[in-house]
XYZ file of C-alpha atoms in Angstrom:
646
model
C -14.946 -5.009 -31.519
C -18.682 -3.586 -30.531
C -21.496 -4.697 -33.390
C -25.182 -4.751 -32.931
C -27.183 -8.256 -32.828
C -30.953 -9.186 -31.405
C -30.374 -11.496 -28.059
C -32.969 -13.727 -26.247
C -32.603 -15.189 -23.114
C -34.049 -17.937 -22.098
C -35.204 -18.272 -18.078
C -36.367 -21.683 -16.842
C -39.843 -22.616 -15.737
C -38.494 -24.885 -12.582
C -34.874 -25.034 -11.345
C -33.034 -27.701 -10.626
C -30.999 -31.381 -12.026
C -32.461 -33.743 -13.343
C -31.237 -37.476 -13.151
C -27.846 -38.470 -14.173
C -26.730 -34.850 -13.159
C -28.044 -33.468 -16.878
C -29.630 -29.798 -16.329
C -32.797 -30.606 -17.583
C -33.557 -28.059 -20.509
C -34.971 -24.644 -19.891
C -38.463 -23.363 -20.660
C -38.797 -21.849 -23.959
C -39.462 -18.025 -21.845
C -38.240 -14.983 -22.854
C -36.869 -12.806 -19.751
C -37.762 -9.208 -20.501
C -34.128 -7.647 -21.480
C -33.523 -4.200 -22.331
C -30.100 -3.533 -23.923
C -27.307 -5.677 -23.156
C -23.877 -5.313 -23.837
C -21.188 -7.888 -24.051
C -17.754 -7.855 -24.264
C -15.754 -10.311 -25.429
C -12.443 -12.047 -24.042
C -10.249 -12.755 -27.482
C -10.499 -16.052 -26.993
C -14.037 -16.452 -27.535
C -14.735 -15.945 -23.253
C -17.545 -13.171 -22.415
C -15.660 -10.791 -19.742
C -18.488 -8.982 -19.133
C -22.141 -8.529 -19.489
C -24.240 -5.749 -18.752
C -27.981 -4.410 -19.943
C -31.461 -5.709 -16.850
C -33.363 -8.497 -16.277
C -36.671 -10.256 -14.951
C -36.700 -9.632 -11.325
C -35.682 -12.745 -8.971
C -37.364 -13.255 -5.950
C -35.673 -16.314 -4.437
C -32.549 -17.598 -2.650
C -29.912 -15.424 -4.548
C -27.563 -17.929 -5.526
C -30.531 -20.685 -6.921
C -31.719 -17.161 -9.202
C -28.202 -16.435 -10.370
C -28.046 -20.409 -11.719
C -31.061 -20.073 -12.894
C -30.787 -16.425 -15.304
C -26.833 -17.907 -16.405
C -28.691 -21.160 -16.868
C -31.090 -18.926 -19.346
C -28.311 -17.228 -21.148
C -25.738 -19.966 -21.337
C -25.336 -19.733 -24.684
C -24.592 -15.658 -24.615
C -22.284 -16.597 -21.799
C -19.883 -18.953 -23.755
C -21.635 -21.578 -21.162
C -22.821 -25.149 -21.691
C -24.049 -26.299 -18.207
C -23.117 -23.890 -15.626
C -24.701 -25.359 -12.719
C -22.276 -28.574 -13.264
C -19.669 -25.550 -13.932
C -19.975 -22.862 -11.044
C -19.140 -23.820 -7.720
C -20.922 -20.778 -5.582
C -17.808 -18.764 -2.968
C -20.628 -16.564 -1.334
C -22.926 -14.184 -1.971
C -22.915 -10.761 -0.204
C -25.862 -8.169 0.431
C -23.985 -4.680 -0.004
C -25.151 -1.528 2.103
C -27.235 -0.307 -1.269
C -29.717 -3.500 -1.478
C -27.362 -5.119 -4.490
C -26.630 -8.670 -4.056
C -23.276 -9.967 -5.102
C -22.456 -14.114 -6.579
C -19.050 -15.088 -6.543
C -18.377 -18.161 -8.274
C -15.553 -20.239 -9.347
C -15.399 -21.741 -12.385
C -15.295 -26.056 -11.639
C -14.057 -28.824 -14.302
C -15.662 -31.910 -13.178
C -16.256 -31.254 -10.353
C -12.195 -29.257 -9.278
C -12.042 -26.123 -9.342
C -10.216 -23.833 -12.103
C -7.110 -21.932 -11.539
C -8.395 -18.039 -11.836
C -11.596 -19.127 -12.974
C -14.592 -17.017 -12.083
C -17.929 -15.652 -12.895
C -19.862 -12.636 -10.695
C -23.924 -11.874 -11.014
C -25.046 -8.446 -9.867
C -27.908 -8.690 -8.752
C -30.233 -5.045 -8.256
C -31.939 -4.506 -5.309
C -35.261 -5.354 -6.501
C -34.017 -8.588 -7.575
C -33.137 -7.832 -12.037
C -29.774 -9.662 -13.150
C -28.101 -5.963 -13.813
C -24.583 -7.267 -14.173
C -22.317 -10.796 -14.637
C -18.235 -9.934 -14.835
C -16.591 -13.409 -15.342
C -12.909 -14.615 -16.220
C -14.475 -18.526 -17.390
C -12.621 -20.407 -19.734
C -14.244 -21.750 -22.852
C -14.751 -25.462 -24.066
C -12.356 -27.134 -21.456
C -11.887 -30.572 -22.873
C -12.205 -33.250 -20.022
C -9.399 -34.744 -18.119
C -8.070 -37.680 -16.003
C -9.079 -36.932 -12.607
C -6.877 -39.197 -10.847
C -3.131 -37.349 -10.300
C -1.088 -39.911 -10.861
C 1.794 -37.806 -8.195
C 0.624 -37.402 -4.492
C 0.655 -34.440 -2.542
C 3.527 -35.368 -0.803
C 5.698 -35.745 -3.886
C 3.949 -32.827 -4.802
C 5.255 -30.516 -1.330
C 8.871 -32.476 -3.023
C 9.172 -31.419 -5.545
C 7.926 -28.178 -5.341
C 10.652 -27.756 -2.410
C 13.250 -28.801 -4.608
C 12.893 -26.154 -6.964
C 12.716 -23.715 -4.411
C 15.907 -24.346 -2.863
C 17.274 -25.155 -6.507
C 16.474 -21.054 -6.428
C 17.737 -19.946 -3.216
C 21.410 -21.494 -3.148
C 23.518 -20.521 -0.126
C 21.165 -19.517 1.802
C 19.603 -22.865 2.609
C 20.959 -23.870 5.443
C 18.830 -21.131 7.208
C 15.622 -20.788 5.750
C 12.228 -21.457 7.688
C 10.162 -22.627 5.235
C 5.788 -23.834 5.710
C 5.042 -25.754 2.943
C 1.029 -25.296 2.601
C -1.642 -28.104 2.295
C -1.513 -29.462 -1.840
C -5.085 -28.641 -3.043
C -6.023 -30.211 -6.674
C -6.866 -27.919 -9.383
C -7.730 -27.667 -12.908
C -5.080 -24.914 -14.952
C -7.147 -23.820 -17.508
C -5.110 -21.730 -20.662
C -7.933 -20.278 -23.305
C -8.339 -20.948 -26.803
C -5.878 -19.131 -29.142
C -4.911 -18.443 -32.254
C -4.881 -22.443 -34.404
C -5.451 -24.364 -30.623
C -7.806 -25.238 -28.890
C -8.465 -24.325 -24.757
C -6.068 -26.948 -22.650
C -7.041 -28.267 -18.799
C -3.906 -29.210 -16.812
C -4.902 -31.728 -13.935
C -3.075 -29.901 -10.597
C -1.564 -29.469 -7.266
C -2.189 -25.907 -6.250
C 0.013 -24.835 -2.117
C 2.061 -22.262 -1.235
C 5.580 -22.542 0.270
C 6.526 -19.553 2.759
C 9.440 -18.104 4.272
C 10.233 -15.594 6.220
C 13.592 -15.190 6.956
C 15.740 -12.083 5.186
C 17.357 -13.221 3.610
C 15.275 -15.899 1.748
C 11.937 -14.541 1.680
C 9.202 -15.382 -0.008
C 5.433 -16.068 -0.191
C 5.247 -19.011 -3.676
C 2.388 -19.981 -5.032
C 3.268 -23.479 -6.602
C 1.420 -25.319 -9.253
C 2.466 -28.969 -10.267
C 1.228 -30.693 -12.679
C -0.263 -34.070 -10.409
C 0.788 -36.414 -13.041
C 3.961 -35.583 -14.438
C 5.631 -33.357 -11.250
C 6.522 -30.594 -13.774
C 6.587 -27.006 -11.532
C 3.571 -25.163 -14.145
C 3.714 -22.099 -12.539
C 5.991 -20.860 -9.231
C 5.320 -16.568 -8.583
C 6.415 -15.265 -5.739
C 3.298 -13.270 -4.416
C 4.883 -11.760 -1.437
C 3.070 -7.358 -1.349
C 5.766 -4.996 -0.730
C 6.502 -1.835 -0.818
C 10.526 -0.292 -0.987
C 10.913 2.341 1.899
C 14.466 2.715 3.796
C 14.326 4.296 7.088
C 16.297 5.944 10.400
C 13.381 6.155 12.964
C 10.341 8.214 14.140
C 10.316 11.007 12.673
C 9.911 12.915 16.040
C 6.035 13.320 16.051
C 3.935 12.614 19.540
C 1.511 9.905 19.313
C -1.304 8.518 21.216
C -2.755 4.986 21.420
C -3.810 2.124 23.351
C -1.871 -0.556 24.950
C -2.815 -3.188 27.816
C -1.253 -3.873 31.203
C 1.019 -7.221 31.019
C 2.472 -7.620 34.623
C 4.212 -5.011 36.518
C 3.720 -3.603 32.944
C 2.679 -2.978 29.406
C 2.611 -4.256 26.101
C 1.497 -3.193 22.884
C -2.425 -4.311 22.181
C -4.675 -2.341 21.607
C -8.296 -4.435 21.746
C -10.821 -0.767 21.904
C -10.788 -1.352 17.666
C -10.811 -5.238 17.187
C -11.868 -7.783 19.297
C -8.678 -9.985 18.442
C -6.310 -6.979 18.667
C -4.319 -4.568 17.422
C -0.953 -6.151 18.242
C 2.487 -4.578 17.779
C 5.821 -6.882 18.132
C 9.698 -6.219 17.315
C 11.851 -8.657 15.329
C 14.735 -7.406 17.498
C 16.931 -6.852 13.596
C 16.493 -10.565 13.105
C 14.437 -12.065 11.084
C 11.755 -13.857 13.176
C 8.080 -13.032 12.433
C 5.975 -12.283 14.524
C 8.851 -11.630 16.744
C 8.226 -10.663 20.531
C 5.249 -8.366 21.158
C 6.289 -4.334 22.274
C 6.817 -3.912 26.256
C 6.815 -1.536 28.591
C 7.524 -0.789 32.094
C 5.764 2.500 32.002
C 2.905 3.963 30.240
C 3.998 7.484 28.809
C 7.637 7.670 26.811
C 9.109 4.373 27.532
C 8.334 2.418 24.359
C 10.842 1.351 22.013
C 13.859 3.681 23.035
C 17.296 1.956 23.814
C 17.129 0.101 20.217
C 20.106 -0.400 17.537
C 18.785 1.941 14.655
C 15.140 3.446 14.633
C 13.723 4.486 18.133
C 10.042 4.583 17.548
C 8.719 2.764 15.053
C 6.816 0.054 17.382
C 4.946 3.086 17.839
C 4.675 4.501 14.535
C 3.635 0.790 13.670
C 0.598 0.968 16.255
C -0.427 3.969 15.922
C -1.090 3.875 11.945
C -2.398 0.740 12.601
C -5.187 2.372 14.566
C -5.830 5.396 12.724
C -6.185 3.511 9.362
C -8.640 1.316 10.881
C -9.901 4.259 12.091
C -10.485 5.802 9.037
C -11.868 1.876 7.105
C -13.825 1.314 9.853
C -15.798 5.601 9.970
C -15.636 6.133 6.040
C -16.101 2.837 4.493
C -18.295 0.699 7.653
C -15.316 -2.109 7.666
C -14.545 -4.218 10.367
C -10.468 -4.583 9.707
C -8.692 -6.032 7.364
C -10.626 -9.382 6.911
C -14.017 -7.569 7.264
C -14.324 -9.375 10.177
C -12.659 -7.933 13.510
C -10.019 -10.084 12.666
C -6.417 -9.279 14.254
C -3.828 -6.539 13.251
C -0.123 -7.434 13.356
C 2.744 -5.431 12.681
C 6.526 -6.159 13.479
C 9.451 -3.114 13.430
C 13.151 -3.527 13.240
C 13.013 -6.778 11.078
C 16.909 -7.170 9.855
C 18.885 -4.802 9.728
C 19.317 -1.531 7.489
C 15.927 -3.136 6.127
C 15.013 -1.424 3.175
C 11.340 -2.534 2.282
C 8.337 -3.356 4.391
C 5.358 -5.958 2.891
C 2.583 -7.599 3.416
C 3.122 -11.472 3.589
C -0.673 -12.859 3.614
C -0.763 -12.744 7.592
C 1.390 -9.478 8.504
C 2.545 -6.122 8.267
C 6.297 -5.831 8.208
C 9.284 -2.803 8.322
C 12.654 -2.352 8.419
C 14.592 -0.038 10.107
C 16.247 0.758 6.637
C 19.612 3.339 6.460
C 18.537 5.895 6.788
C 19.983 6.668 2.821
C 17.726 7.098 1.020
C 14.282 6.185 2.815
C 13.724 7.112 6.431
C 12.194 4.649 8.467
C 9.293 2.327 6.947
C 7.326 3.128 9.874
C 6.465 6.206 10.248
C 4.856 7.075 6.862
C 1.061 6.347 7.984
C 0.950 6.105 3.771
C 2.910 3.147 3.795
C 1.026 1.748 6.667
C -2.325 1.896 5.204
C -0.557 0.501 1.440
C 0.672 -2.517 3.369
C -2.872 -2.882 4.813
C -4.791 -2.225 2.420
C -2.825 -5.172 0.465
C -5.037 -7.285 3.072
C -7.911 -6.049 2.393
C -7.369 -6.887 -1.403
C -6.597 -10.697 -0.155
C -9.357 -10.891 1.376
C -11.735 -9.437 -1.551
C -10.379 -10.079 -4.773
C -7.276 -11.792 -3.727
C -6.244 -9.874 -7.090
C -3.003 -12.372 -8.539
C 0.617 -11.012 -6.823
C 1.743 -10.681 -10.886
C 1.331 -8.914 -14.716
C -1.346 -6.724 -14.615
C -3.243 -7.866 -11.918
C -0.826 -7.839 -9.481
C -0.576 -3.745 -10.930
C -3.840 -2.743 -9.608
C -3.425 -4.738 -6.400
C -0.219 -2.432 -6.082
C -1.968 0.421 -7.490
C -5.264 -0.131 -5.148
C -2.607 -0.115 -1.970
C -1.454 3.396 -3.123
C -4.954 4.664 -3.845
C -6.488 3.929 -0.464
C -3.696 5.296 0.778
C -3.879 8.346 -0.542
C -7.950 8.543 0.718
C -6.405 7.465 4.081
C -3.854 10.536 4.451
C -6.698 12.682 2.381
C -8.464 11.958 5.602
C -5.809 12.920 8.155
C -4.344 16.216 5.902
C -6.207 16.323 2.972
C -3.520 17.736 0.895
C -3.656 18.254 -3.148
C -0.068 17.490 -3.643
C 1.168 15.603 -0.709
C -1.471 12.918 -0.627
C -1.072 12.210 -4.435
C 1.945 11.101 -2.665
C 3.328 8.129 -1.341
C 6.156 6.875 1.325
C 6.883 11.546 1.174
C 7.025 11.228 4.805
C 10.066 8.721 4.993
C 12.132 9.533 1.838
C 15.546 11.410 2.809
C 15.338 12.593 -1.415
C 11.667 12.272 -2.132
C 8.124 10.551 -2.289
C 8.534 6.681 -3.643
C 5.763 7.388 -6.190
C 3.533 10.137 -7.168
C 0.669 9.484 -8.751
C -0.381 12.690 -9.937
C 3.155 12.962 -12.681
C 5.051 8.954 -11.821
C 7.233 9.445 -14.661
C 8.933 12.253 -12.768
C 9.793 10.287 -9.657
C 13.684 10.017 -9.889
C 14.384 6.985 -8.042
C 11.318 4.173 -8.887
C 10.208 6.418 -12.249
C 6.926 4.783 -13.211
C 4.147 4.309 -16.514
C 2.129 6.925 -17.283
C 0.300 5.797 -20.135
C -0.315 2.374 -21.788
C 2.293 3.800 -24.459
C 4.547 2.952 -21.952
C 3.375 -0.373 -20.420
C 6.633 -2.176 -19.598
C 6.729 -5.982 -21.002
C 9.129 -7.182 -18.194
C 9.281 -10.497 -16.047
C 11.518 -8.861 -13.020
C 8.897 -7.897 -10.256
C 6.599 -10.016 -10.640
C 6.193 -8.799 -14.079
C 6.612 -5.069 -13.407
C 3.715 -4.699 -10.238
C 5.572 -1.842 -8.648
C 5.996 -0.704 -12.630
C 2.728 -0.382 -14.523
C 0.816 0.275 -11.831
C 1.793 4.336 -11.891
C -1.029 4.014 -14.774
C -3.776 2.970 -12.696
C -2.521 5.611 -10.088
C -2.996 7.750 -12.258
C -6.178 7.027 -13.844
C -7.369 7.811 -10.009
C -5.607 10.861 -9.441
C -7.738 12.299 -13.117
C -10.793 11.289 -11.636
C -10.827 11.953 -8.280
C -8.599 15.327 -9.334
C -8.515 16.516 -12.453
C -5.742 17.724 -14.419
C -3.501 16.306 -17.076
C -1.930 13.141 -17.706
C 2.120 13.610 -18.541
C 1.891 11.548 -21.651
C -1.030 12.289 -23.807
C -1.850 15.605 -22.822
C -5.093 14.735 -21.523
C -6.903 16.960 -19.758
C -10.010 15.638 -17.547
C -10.919 18.869 -16.290
C -12.307 18.529 -12.866
C -12.389 15.233 -10.388
C -14.999 13.793 -8.758
C -14.106 14.768 -5.255
C -11.938 12.328 -2.647
C -15.599 11.250 -1.076
C -17.011 9.846 -4.114
C -14.018 8.798 -5.776
C -13.771 7.038 -1.847
C -17.178 5.467 -2.556
C -16.458 4.473 -6.547
C -12.947 2.775 -5.853
C -13.911 0.847 -2.884
C -17.001 -0.799 -4.459
C -14.848 -1.885 -7.380
C -11.956 -3.442 -5.118
C -14.626 -4.799 -2.753
C -17.877 -5.774 -5.360
C -16.249 -6.270 -8.387
C -12.833 -7.569 -9.353
C -11.832 -10.809 -9.221
C -8.496 -12.642 -9.091
C -6.833 -12.374 -12.295
C -8.749 -8.840 -13.364
C -7.227 -6.852 -15.754
C -6.487 -2.947 -16.185
C -9.253 -2.802 -18.712
C -11.522 -5.136 -15.708
C -10.874 -1.866 -13.872
C -12.550 0.348 -16.072
C -15.786 -2.042 -16.484
C -15.483 -2.207 -12.779
C -15.343 2.048 -12.189
C -18.193 1.589 -14.290
C -20.484 -0.553 -12.716
C -20.398 0.600 -9.923
C -21.289 4.518 -10.542
C -23.620 3.340 -12.104
C -24.841 1.787 -9.013
C -23.903 4.384 -6.465
C -26.064 7.046 -9.149
C -22.621 9.075 -10.159
C -24.695 11.457 -13.029
C -24.446 11.266 -16.576
C -21.382 14.684 -15.944
C -19.464 11.581 -13.443
C -19.773 8.995 -15.613
C -17.660 10.967 -18.136
C -14.913 12.161 -16.146
C -14.531 8.610 -14.865
C -14.370 7.168 -18.887
C -11.698 10.934 -19.227
C -9.853 9.590 -16.659
C -9.292 5.915 -18.501
C -8.739 7.689 -21.612
C -6.021 9.839 -20.912
C -3.802 6.735 -19.492
C -4.631 4.686 -22.913
C -6.490 2.204 -21.259
C -9.959 3.624 -22.707
C -9.226 4.260 -26.823
C -9.617 7.492 -28.307
C -9.594 11.247 -26.981
C -11.181 13.149 -23.267
C -14.236 14.428 -25.808
C -15.865 11.960 -27.271
C -15.702 9.128 -24.059
C -14.786 5.750 -26.797
C -15.060 2.999 -24.496
C -11.462 0.620 -24.465
C -11.855 -1.560 -27.626
C -12.375 -0.600 -30.998
C -15.525 0.888 -31.939
C -16.994 0.021 -35.479
C -18.516 2.359 -37.648
C -22.211 3.873 -36.357
C -21.812 1.865 -32.696
C -21.659 4.790 -29.948
C -20.186 4.873 -26.586
C -22.868 2.563 -23.903
C -21.354 5.386 -21.497
C -24.443 6.860 -21.353
C -22.939 10.209 -22.830
C -19.702 12.474 -19.936
C -17.668 14.570 -19.715
C -14.790 16.286 -21.481
C -12.079 18.747 -21.008
C -14.357 21.033 -22.510
C -17.119 20.050 -20.946
C -19.538 18.508 -23.420
C -21.735 16.005 -23.535
C -20.995 12.773 -25.458
C -23.159 11.498 -27.651
C -25.450 8.236 -25.578
C -27.264 5.325 -27.054
C -30.184 4.679 -28.426
C -30.673 1.659 -30.025
C -32.571 -1.330 -27.968
C -29.958 -3.715 -29.173
C -26.944 -5.166 -26.944
C -23.603 -4.208 -28.114
C -20.630 -6.795 -28.299
C -17.122 -6.046 -27.541
C -13.345 -8.003 -27.583
C -10.539 -6.878 -25.406
C -9.184 -3.824 -26.221
C -5.310 -4.366 -27.268
C -2.334 -1.740 -26.466
C -2.394 1.108 -29.377
C -0.277 0.297 -32.184
C 3.239 0.848 -31.575
C 2.934 0.304 -27.720
C 3.950 -1.973 -25.941
C 1.392 -5.005 -24.429
C 1.027 -6.643 -21.548
C 2.394 -10.219 -21.237
C 0.720 -12.762 -21.786
C 2.164 -15.497 -20.295
C 3.261 -16.310 -16.809
C 6.254 -16.053 -15.651
C 7.945 -18.352 -13.420
C 9.319 -16.164 -11.072
C 10.207 -18.219 -7.377
C 13.760 -16.781 -7.402
C 12.205 -13.318 -7.589
C 13.045 -10.803 -4.203
C 10.698 -8.337 -3.503
C 12.498 -5.014 -4.345
C 12.163 -3.563 -7.841
C 15.001 -4.374 -9.503
C 17.049 -1.777 -11.215
C 16.499 -3.420 -14.949
C 12.777 -2.744 -14.436
C 13.870 1.292 -13.537
C 16.432 1.139 -15.636
C 13.846 0.298 -19.036
C 11.511 2.492 -17.241
C 14.073 5.352 -18.004
C 14.607 3.826 -21.449
C 11.412 3.744 -22.137
C 11.023 7.636 -21.046
C 13.585 9.373 -23.352
C 11.933 7.712 -26.259
C 8.102 8.180 -25.517
C 7.454 10.342 -28.235
C 9.190 8.095 -30.413
C 6.945 5.353 -29.300
C 4.082 6.948 -29.461
C 3.155 10.065 -31.038
C -0.723 10.336 -30.367
C -3.131 8.328 -28.061
C -4.720 6.899 -30.649
C -1.907 5.464 -32.422
C-alpha cells in the first residue's frame, strides 16, 4: 500500500566504527533528497527504496555503508556495518556503480538475504533493493553438529529418495558452510533464525540425476531444506537437422578435437558421453577436418556439431550485443556434452556445463539441434554467475523465464521472425514448440499460465518453475513486440523493439535481480533499469502496460497502476506511460516519498507459495500432474477471474 510521508535521512559526518564494534551515532546532517518511494514486504522489511541522495565521492562500499547507516531507520536496519558484508562492487557501462551486500547475523551469512545499493554516475544513491530479513534474534553460533555429521545426514536423505539407484550413482558432496536460515516475521509471530549448514550434493547419473541444495540444522541435524537446483529444458531428438555449419577445432595427434580457443582462452569444449551418463565424457575427435564429425554414432548423428557451433554463436551474441565474455563474464570455459544417456528427452545446465540427450524422435528431435535451446541452457549459467536466482518457486520461474527471454533475443539476432523467435524449441519439436511466449497456454504438450490469475501453487517442478515462467515470458513478449494477453485481453499497443528490450532485460538480469527476487521484484527491476537507460515516458508506459496485462501489476493498461494496492489520492510513480489508446497516465507531483507493500494476487486468483517444499527427490522433467493442473486451470479461467482487477 502506498501513502505519503515526510522522510529525513541522516548522514555520517565521519565514517567508521567505535571501540567494541558499536557504531558511532551519525551526525544530524540531513541529506538533500527528492521524493523517495519505499516498498515494504508484509513482514515490514523494505524491499525497494528509490529516490536521490547527496553525491558521494569516496570508495563505493564505504559510501554505500555511510548512506545505509544514515537511512537505517527508513530501511528497518539497526547497525548496517554489523549486519552487512560486501560481496562485490561493480561499475557498469553507463557509469553507474552497484554495490551488493549479504546480510549477516553475528558474522554468519543469512541465506537469501541481500541488499544492493545503486549509485548514479555522479555518485548519488538512486535505488536500494533488499531481501534482508528484519529484526532477527541472536542465536548460539557454535554448532552442536560437525560438518562431517551434516554431510552424512544429507547423504542419508539423498539416498533415501533414490532407493534402487544408489549403488549406481556417482555423488559429490560439497563443503558444508555455516549459515543462518531465517524466517521473516508473520502474523502473530516474530522473525526466526536457525544456525545451519548449507552445501550441495551432486549426482550426474541419468537415472538419479540431481544437484540438491541442502540446509541442515547445525544443532539437531534435521534437514531444514533440500531442493534440486538442476536447471533444465525438456526436449527430445533424433539427431542433427541436416544443416551445414562451420566451427573451430584444434589439432590433436594425427586428427582434430572439438576445441575452440578463438573466442575464449579456456575454450569452447564439446564432449560425448557415448550414451553413458559420465560427465563430461570424452572429447569429440575426427580424423579429417571436413564431414567427419560425430558420424557412426548410435543415435542423433551430428549432435556434437550442433552443440559446438551453437555454443560459439551464443558466445558471439553475448559478446557482440552485450559485451559479455562468456558464461561467467570472465572468459571461462564453455563445456557441452552430447549423446547423454539413451533416448534421453532432455537437456540441462548442471552448474558447470551444458548437457544434451539424443531424444526419442517421438516428441522432439535432437536437443542440440535447437539453437534457442543451447542459448537457453547457456543463459542458466549466466544467471548463476549474476543474480544466482534460486531454482524454486517464483525465483526459479524467473530463472527459467530469463533463459527463454535471452534465447528469443539470440534467435532474433540470427534470423528475425516475430513469431518463431518467441517460441522455444520449435526447430526440434516433432509436434510443435515446447513453449510459446506470445501464447503460453496454447502449447498442447505443456501449456503454461498466461496471467497471475492462473498462477500454479504446486510443489511439483520445484514450485512450477517451468510452468509459471509463462507469465514473465508473456510480459517480456508484450514489452518487446506489443500484443494482447490471452487471459486479460489487455492490449499493449506497441513494443519497445528487440534492441531496447535486450538492453532492458540484460540490465535487469545483471544489475538488479537477487537470489530470491520474485515477479514483483522483476517488475521493479525493469522500471529501475529503464530509468537508468534513459527510456522515454512512453517506453516506461509500455513496460508498465506489459506487467499490467499479465497481472503482476494490478490495474489496467490505461492507468499503469503500480503492483500494489493504491491509497485514494496517491497516483503511480511511473511518471505516466503508454496505454492501449496511446494516452499518458498521470504524473506524481508530490515531493514526499510513497510507501508500499508487496502485491497480493487478485482476489479469487492463485497466489505464490509462501513456503519452500522439500524437493530432494524431484526429477527435472515437469511431472504430468503439473501439466494436467494447467489444463484444468485453463478450462475454468473465466470462473476464477472474470476481470483482471478482481
